[in-house]
XYZ file of C-alpha atoms in Angstrom:
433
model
C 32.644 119.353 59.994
C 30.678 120.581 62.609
C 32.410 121.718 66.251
C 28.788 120.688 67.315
C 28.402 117.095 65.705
C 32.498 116.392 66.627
C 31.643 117.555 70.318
C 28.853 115.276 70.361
C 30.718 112.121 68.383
C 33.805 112.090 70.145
C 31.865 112.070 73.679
C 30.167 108.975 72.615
C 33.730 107.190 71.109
C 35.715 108.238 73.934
C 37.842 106.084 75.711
C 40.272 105.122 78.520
C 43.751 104.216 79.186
C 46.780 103.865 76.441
C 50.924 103.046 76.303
C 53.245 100.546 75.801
C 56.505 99.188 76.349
C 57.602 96.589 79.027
C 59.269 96.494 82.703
C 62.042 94.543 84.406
C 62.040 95.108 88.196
C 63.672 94.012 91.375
C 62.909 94.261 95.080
C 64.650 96.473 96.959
C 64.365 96.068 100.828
C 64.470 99.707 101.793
C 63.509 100.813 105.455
C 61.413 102.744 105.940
C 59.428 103.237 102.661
C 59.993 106.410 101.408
C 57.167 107.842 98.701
C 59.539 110.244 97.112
C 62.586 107.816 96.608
C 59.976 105.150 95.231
C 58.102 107.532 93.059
C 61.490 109.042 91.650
C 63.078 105.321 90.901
C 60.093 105.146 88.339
C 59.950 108.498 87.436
C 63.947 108.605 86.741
C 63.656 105.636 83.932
C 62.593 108.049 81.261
C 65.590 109.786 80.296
C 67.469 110.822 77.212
C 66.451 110.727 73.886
C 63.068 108.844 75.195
C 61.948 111.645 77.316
C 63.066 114.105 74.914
C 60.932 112.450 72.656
C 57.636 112.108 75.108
C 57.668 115.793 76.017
C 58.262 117.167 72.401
C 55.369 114.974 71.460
C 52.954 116.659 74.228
C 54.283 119.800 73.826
C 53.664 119.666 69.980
C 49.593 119.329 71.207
C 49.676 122.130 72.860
C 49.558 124.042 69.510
C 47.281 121.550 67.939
C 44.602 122.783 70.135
C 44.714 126.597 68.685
C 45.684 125.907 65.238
C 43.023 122.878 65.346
C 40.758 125.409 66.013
C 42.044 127.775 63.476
C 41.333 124.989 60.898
C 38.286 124.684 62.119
C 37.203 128.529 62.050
C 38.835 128.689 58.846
C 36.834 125.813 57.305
C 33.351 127.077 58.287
C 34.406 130.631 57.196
C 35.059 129.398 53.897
C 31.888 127.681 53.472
C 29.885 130.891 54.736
C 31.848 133.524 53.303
C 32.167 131.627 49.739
C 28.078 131.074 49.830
C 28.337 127.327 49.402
C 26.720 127.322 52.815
C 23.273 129.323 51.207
C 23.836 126.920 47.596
C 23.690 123.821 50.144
C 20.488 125.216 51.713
C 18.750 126.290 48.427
C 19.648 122.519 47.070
C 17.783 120.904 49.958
C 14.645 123.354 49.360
C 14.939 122.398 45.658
C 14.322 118.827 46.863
C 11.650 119.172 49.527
C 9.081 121.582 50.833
C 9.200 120.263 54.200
C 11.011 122.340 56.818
C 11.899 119.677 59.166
C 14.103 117.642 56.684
C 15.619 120.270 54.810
C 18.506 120.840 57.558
C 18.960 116.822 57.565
C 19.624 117.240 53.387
C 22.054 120.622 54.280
C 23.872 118.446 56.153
C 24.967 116.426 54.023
C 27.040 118.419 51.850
C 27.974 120.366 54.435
C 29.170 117.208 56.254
C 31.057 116.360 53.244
C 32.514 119.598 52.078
C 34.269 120.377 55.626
C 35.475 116.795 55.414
C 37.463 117.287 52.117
C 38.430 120.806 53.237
C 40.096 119.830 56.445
C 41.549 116.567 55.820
C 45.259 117.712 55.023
C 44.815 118.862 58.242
C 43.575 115.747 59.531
C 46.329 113.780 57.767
C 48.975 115.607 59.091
C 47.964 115.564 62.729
C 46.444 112.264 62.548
C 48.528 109.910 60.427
C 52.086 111.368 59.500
C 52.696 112.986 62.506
C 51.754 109.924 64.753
C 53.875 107.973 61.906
C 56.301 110.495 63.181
C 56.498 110.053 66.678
C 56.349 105.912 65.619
C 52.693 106.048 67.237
C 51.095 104.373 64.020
C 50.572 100.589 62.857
C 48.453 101.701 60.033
C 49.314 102.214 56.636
C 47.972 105.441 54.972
C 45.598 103.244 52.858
C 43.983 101.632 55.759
C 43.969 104.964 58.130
C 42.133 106.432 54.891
C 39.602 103.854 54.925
C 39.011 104.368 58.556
C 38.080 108.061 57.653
C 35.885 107.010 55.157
C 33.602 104.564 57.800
C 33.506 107.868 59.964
C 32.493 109.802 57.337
C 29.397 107.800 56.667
C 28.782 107.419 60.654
C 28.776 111.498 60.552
C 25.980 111.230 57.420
C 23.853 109.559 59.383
C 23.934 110.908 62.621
C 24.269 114.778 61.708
C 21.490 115.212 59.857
C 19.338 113.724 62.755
C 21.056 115.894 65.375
C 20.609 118.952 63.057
C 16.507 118.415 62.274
C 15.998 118.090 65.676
C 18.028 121.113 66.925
C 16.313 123.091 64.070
C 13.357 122.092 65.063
C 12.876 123.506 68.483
C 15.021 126.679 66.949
C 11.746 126.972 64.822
C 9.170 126.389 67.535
C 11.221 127.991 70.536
C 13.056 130.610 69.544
C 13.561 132.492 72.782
C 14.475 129.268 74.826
C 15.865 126.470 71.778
C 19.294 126.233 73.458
C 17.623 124.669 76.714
C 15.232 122.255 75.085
C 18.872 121.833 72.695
C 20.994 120.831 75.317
C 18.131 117.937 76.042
C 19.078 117.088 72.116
C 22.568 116.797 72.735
C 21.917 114.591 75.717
C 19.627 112.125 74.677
C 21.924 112.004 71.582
C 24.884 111.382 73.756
C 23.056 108.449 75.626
C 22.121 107.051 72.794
C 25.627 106.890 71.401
C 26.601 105.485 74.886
C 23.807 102.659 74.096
C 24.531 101.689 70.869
C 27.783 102.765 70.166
C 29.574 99.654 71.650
C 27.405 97.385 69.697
C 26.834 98.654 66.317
C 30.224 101.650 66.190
C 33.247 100.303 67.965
C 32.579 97.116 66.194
C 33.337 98.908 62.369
C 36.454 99.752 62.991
C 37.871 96.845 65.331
C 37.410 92.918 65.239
C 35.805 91.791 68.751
C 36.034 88.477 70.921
C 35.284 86.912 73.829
C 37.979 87.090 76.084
C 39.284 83.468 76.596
C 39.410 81.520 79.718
C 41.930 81.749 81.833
C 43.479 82.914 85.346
C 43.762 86.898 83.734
C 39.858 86.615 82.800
C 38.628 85.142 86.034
C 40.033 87.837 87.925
C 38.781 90.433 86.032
C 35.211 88.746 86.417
C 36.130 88.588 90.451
C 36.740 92.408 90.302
C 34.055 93.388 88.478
C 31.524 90.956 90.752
C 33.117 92.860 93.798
C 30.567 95.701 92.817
C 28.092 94.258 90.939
C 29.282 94.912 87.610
C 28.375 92.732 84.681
C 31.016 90.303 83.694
C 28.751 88.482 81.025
C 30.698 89.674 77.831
C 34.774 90.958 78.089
C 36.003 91.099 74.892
C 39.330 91.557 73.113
C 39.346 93.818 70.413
C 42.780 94.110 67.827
C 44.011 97.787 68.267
C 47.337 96.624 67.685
C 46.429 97.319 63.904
C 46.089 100.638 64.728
C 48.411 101.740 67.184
C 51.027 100.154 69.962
C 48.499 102.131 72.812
C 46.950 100.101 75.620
C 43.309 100.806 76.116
C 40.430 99.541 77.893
C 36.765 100.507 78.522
C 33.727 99.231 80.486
C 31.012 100.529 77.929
C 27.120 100.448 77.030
C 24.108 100.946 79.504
C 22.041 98.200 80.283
C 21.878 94.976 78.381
C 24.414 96.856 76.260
C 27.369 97.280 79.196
C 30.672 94.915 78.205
C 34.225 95.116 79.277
C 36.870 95.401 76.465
C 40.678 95.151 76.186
C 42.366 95.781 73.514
C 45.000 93.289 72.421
C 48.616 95.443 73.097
C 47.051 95.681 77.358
C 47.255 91.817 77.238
C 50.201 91.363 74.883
C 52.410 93.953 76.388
C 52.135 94.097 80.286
C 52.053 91.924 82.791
C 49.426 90.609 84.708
C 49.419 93.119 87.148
C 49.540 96.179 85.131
C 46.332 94.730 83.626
C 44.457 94.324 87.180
C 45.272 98.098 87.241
C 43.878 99.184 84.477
C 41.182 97.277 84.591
C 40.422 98.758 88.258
C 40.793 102.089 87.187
C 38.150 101.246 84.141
C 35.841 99.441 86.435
C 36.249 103.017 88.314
C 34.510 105.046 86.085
C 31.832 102.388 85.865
C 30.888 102.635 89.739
C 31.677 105.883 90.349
C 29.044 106.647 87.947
C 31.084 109.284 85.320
C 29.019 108.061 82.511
C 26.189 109.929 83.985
C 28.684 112.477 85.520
C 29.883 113.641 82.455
C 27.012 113.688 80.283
C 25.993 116.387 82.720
C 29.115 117.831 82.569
C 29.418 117.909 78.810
C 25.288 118.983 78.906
C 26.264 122.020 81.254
C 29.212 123.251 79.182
C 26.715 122.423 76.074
C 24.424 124.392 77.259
C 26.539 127.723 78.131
C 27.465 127.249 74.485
C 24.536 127.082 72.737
C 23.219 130.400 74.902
C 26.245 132.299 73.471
C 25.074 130.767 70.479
C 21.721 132.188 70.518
C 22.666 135.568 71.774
C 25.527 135.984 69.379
C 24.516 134.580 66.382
C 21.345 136.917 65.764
C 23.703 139.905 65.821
C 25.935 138.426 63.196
C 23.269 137.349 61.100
C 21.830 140.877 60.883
C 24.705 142.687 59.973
C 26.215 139.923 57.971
C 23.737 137.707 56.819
C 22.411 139.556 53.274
C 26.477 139.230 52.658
C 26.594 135.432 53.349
C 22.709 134.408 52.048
C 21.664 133.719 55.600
C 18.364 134.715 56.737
C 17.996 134.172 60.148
C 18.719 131.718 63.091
C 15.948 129.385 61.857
C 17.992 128.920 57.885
C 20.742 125.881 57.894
C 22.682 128.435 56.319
C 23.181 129.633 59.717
C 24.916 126.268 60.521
C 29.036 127.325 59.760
C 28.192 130.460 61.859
C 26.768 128.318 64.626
C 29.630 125.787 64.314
C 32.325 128.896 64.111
C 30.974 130.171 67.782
C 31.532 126.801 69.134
C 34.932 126.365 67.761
C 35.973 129.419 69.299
C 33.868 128.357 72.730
C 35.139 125.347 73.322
C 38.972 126.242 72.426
C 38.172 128.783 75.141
C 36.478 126.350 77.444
C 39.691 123.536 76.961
C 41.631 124.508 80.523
C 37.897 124.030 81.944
C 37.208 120.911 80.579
C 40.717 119.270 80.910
C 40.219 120.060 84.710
C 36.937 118.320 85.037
C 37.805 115.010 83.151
C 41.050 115.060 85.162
C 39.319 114.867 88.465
C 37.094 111.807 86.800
C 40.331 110.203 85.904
C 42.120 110.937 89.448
C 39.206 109.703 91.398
C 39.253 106.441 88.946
C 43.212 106.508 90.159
C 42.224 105.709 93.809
C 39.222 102.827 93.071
C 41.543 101.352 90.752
C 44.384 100.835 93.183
C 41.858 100.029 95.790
C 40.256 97.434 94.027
C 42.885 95.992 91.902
C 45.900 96.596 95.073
C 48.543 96.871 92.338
C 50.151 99.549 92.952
C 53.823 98.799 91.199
C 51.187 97.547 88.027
C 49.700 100.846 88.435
C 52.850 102.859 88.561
C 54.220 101.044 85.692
C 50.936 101.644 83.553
C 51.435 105.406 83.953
C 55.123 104.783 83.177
C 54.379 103.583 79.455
C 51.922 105.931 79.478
C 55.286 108.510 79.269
C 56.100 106.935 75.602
C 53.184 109.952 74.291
C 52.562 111.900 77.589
C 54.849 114.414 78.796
C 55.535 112.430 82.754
C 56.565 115.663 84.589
C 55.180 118.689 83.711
C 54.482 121.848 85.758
C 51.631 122.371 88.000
C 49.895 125.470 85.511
C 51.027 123.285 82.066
C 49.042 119.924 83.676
C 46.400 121.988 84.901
C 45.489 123.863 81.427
C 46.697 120.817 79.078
C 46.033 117.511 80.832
C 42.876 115.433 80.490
C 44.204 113.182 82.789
C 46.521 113.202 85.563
C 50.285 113.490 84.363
C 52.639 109.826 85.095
C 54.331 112.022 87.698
C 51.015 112.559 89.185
C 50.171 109.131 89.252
C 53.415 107.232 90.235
C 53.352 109.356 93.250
C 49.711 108.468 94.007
C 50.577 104.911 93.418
C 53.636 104.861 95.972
C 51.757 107.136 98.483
C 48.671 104.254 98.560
C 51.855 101.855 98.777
C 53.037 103.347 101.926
C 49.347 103.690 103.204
C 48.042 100.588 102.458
C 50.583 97.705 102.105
C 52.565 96.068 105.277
C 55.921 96.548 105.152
C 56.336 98.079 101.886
C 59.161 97.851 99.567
C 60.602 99.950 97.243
C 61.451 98.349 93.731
C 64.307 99.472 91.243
C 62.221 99.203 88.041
C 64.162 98.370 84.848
C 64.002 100.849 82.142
C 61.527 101.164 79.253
C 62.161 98.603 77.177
C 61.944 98.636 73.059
C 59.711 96.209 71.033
């Protein structure tokens, strides 16, 4: 599949905050607060065969990025080099005459072929090795299904992405990847629109949150800055995986607040009123509109490397692969290849820039919520599939977020800064399900 269309779809399905497991703590009178000591008493619980665990789960990522990108190259190579890229484009002029919709028709093959071609890959990474790590409620039956609803999501929205990019690459040639970043964008605010109404809802069951002392806060929190509090619903991730997660989603008459089911069945109350600050973060500090800039602007440099590079290739490859020029779907593996290789380039870039999002969501969350023990243990469970203490160069080129090391420290420093007569507490250690 695409590096384009993924890019695209996994900006409008992304999401917040995940972990698991549960505390025990007691209050230590300790004088004077020390952020170190505090920070290292939470820190110090992962130990042993757990943190061996955590970090050879991380670490294994780190290779998933290159050889996920190998795949990748590899399956859009195949299709281009085997021709079934120029069969897929001579099928859809078999069918219609018009130009516009004949790169919607490509698609769909082509959607389907990379699919089928990558998905040992894609059951390996995604299902057996989360099985693996014990990271997976799902059976392989129902995970399978899963792939199948995304696999019709990506028929429908591909092909429109695709006729529209090929479109101004027909009627701007010199300048297509400016007026195609604009494609991308609008796409991605659509997704942001209508994906928490009519996407999120096909692969989860959603509810209204019921009353209750846990809801009203949330609603006070979220009133504190004007946020719509209309619709929080509870949606039943615990079918998928033991993660927390939550999200304040939608634009407009579309926003809601969501929590999954594990946030409110497997941490206390205060660990919630964390998480929920740090979501309600993002909301106010406007990333939404932050990043699809962001994501727009790295877009953007890749769709000019696109258009400079892929001419070049085209003329001393295309007879060779049945491509004619920029303008032929055929083109689209070779477009989707450049990307592959741009963005697996561009990952230390774009780590850094969603991890300053996430840090400055950090600091409204624990000024808002003022839970900074429910914040430190948060990033705690967080350890369970994060690696909690890594070096300053390995969190800086792999982490999309800031590391639980990172974060426990943050939480103890606002502590010390912010709380009268802080305490220290001696949290208990990760406890099993």
């Amino acid at each position: 599949m695409s590096r384009l269309f993924i890019f695209v779809f996994l900006a409008i399905l992304a999401a917040g905050l995940f972990p698991q497991n549960g505390f025990a703590q007691d209050a230590l009178a300790t004088s004077p607060f020390d952020v170190e000591q505090a920070s290292r008493a939470y820190i110090d619980t992962l130990t042993g065969d757990a943190l061996e665990k955590s970090n050879s789960y991380f670490e294994g990522g780190y290779w998933l990025i290159f050889w996920g990108a190998v795949v990748g190259f590899l399956v859009d190579f195949l299709i281009l080099q085997s021709r079934f890229s120029k069969r897929f484009r001579d099928w859809a002029e078999r069918v219609t005459t018009r130009k516009w919709l004949q790169p919607g028709l490509y698609a769909l093959p082509y959607t389907i072929a990379g699919f089928f071609l990558a998905l040992p890959w894609s059951i390996y990474t995604d299902f057996f090795r989360e099985k693996q790590y014990d990271l997976m409620s799902q059976s392989f039956g129902a995970w399978i299904s899963e792939q199948m609803i995304g696999i019709v999501i990506s028929l429908i929205i591909f092909p429109l992405l695709l006729m529209a990019i090929f479109a101004v690459i027909r009627r701007v040639p010199k300048t297509w990847w400016i007026w195609g970043t604009g494609i991308i964008s609008i796409f991605l605010f659509i997704g942001m629109l209508l994906g928490p109404v009519f996407i999120s809802p096909l692969f989860n069951e959603y509810k209204e949150m019921e009353a209750g002392p846990m809801r009203d806060r949330i609603v006070a929190m979220a009133a504190e800055y004007d946020i719509p509090a209309d619709h929080i619903y509870v949606f039943d991730q615990s079918k998928q995986h033991k993660r927390i997660s939550a999200n304040v989603s939608g634009v407009g008459p579309t926003i809601r607040i969501s929590l999954n089911d594990n946030l409110l069945e497997r941490t206390d109350p205060e660990e919630v009123a964390a998480v929920m600050g740090h979501e309600l973060g993002h909301y106010v500090l406007g990333h939404t509109w932050r990043s699809i800039l962001v994501l727009a602007s790295i877009m953007a440099i890749g769709l000019f490397i696109v258009a400079k590079l892929a001419p070049r290739l085209i003329a001393k490859h295309g007879v060779r692969w049945g491509v004619r020029d920029l303008s032929d779907p055929a083109a689209i593996p070779l477009l989707s290849i450049i990307l592959t290789v741009y963005f697996f380039a561009a990952t230390p870039a774009l780590n850094s820039l969603i991890r300053v999002n996430e840090s400055d969501a950090d600091l409204f969350g624990l000024n808002s919520a003022k839970e900074p023990d429910g914040f430190a243990k948060v990033a705690m469970r967080l350890s369970e599939y994060r690696k909690i203490e890594p070096g300053a160069i390995e969190e800086m080129l792999f982490f999309d977020h800031p590391s639980g090391a990172t974060r426990v420290r943050m939480a103890m420093q606002w502590k010390a800064d912010n709380v009268e007569q802080p305490t220290m507490t001696k949290p208990g250690k990760l406890e099993k399900d």
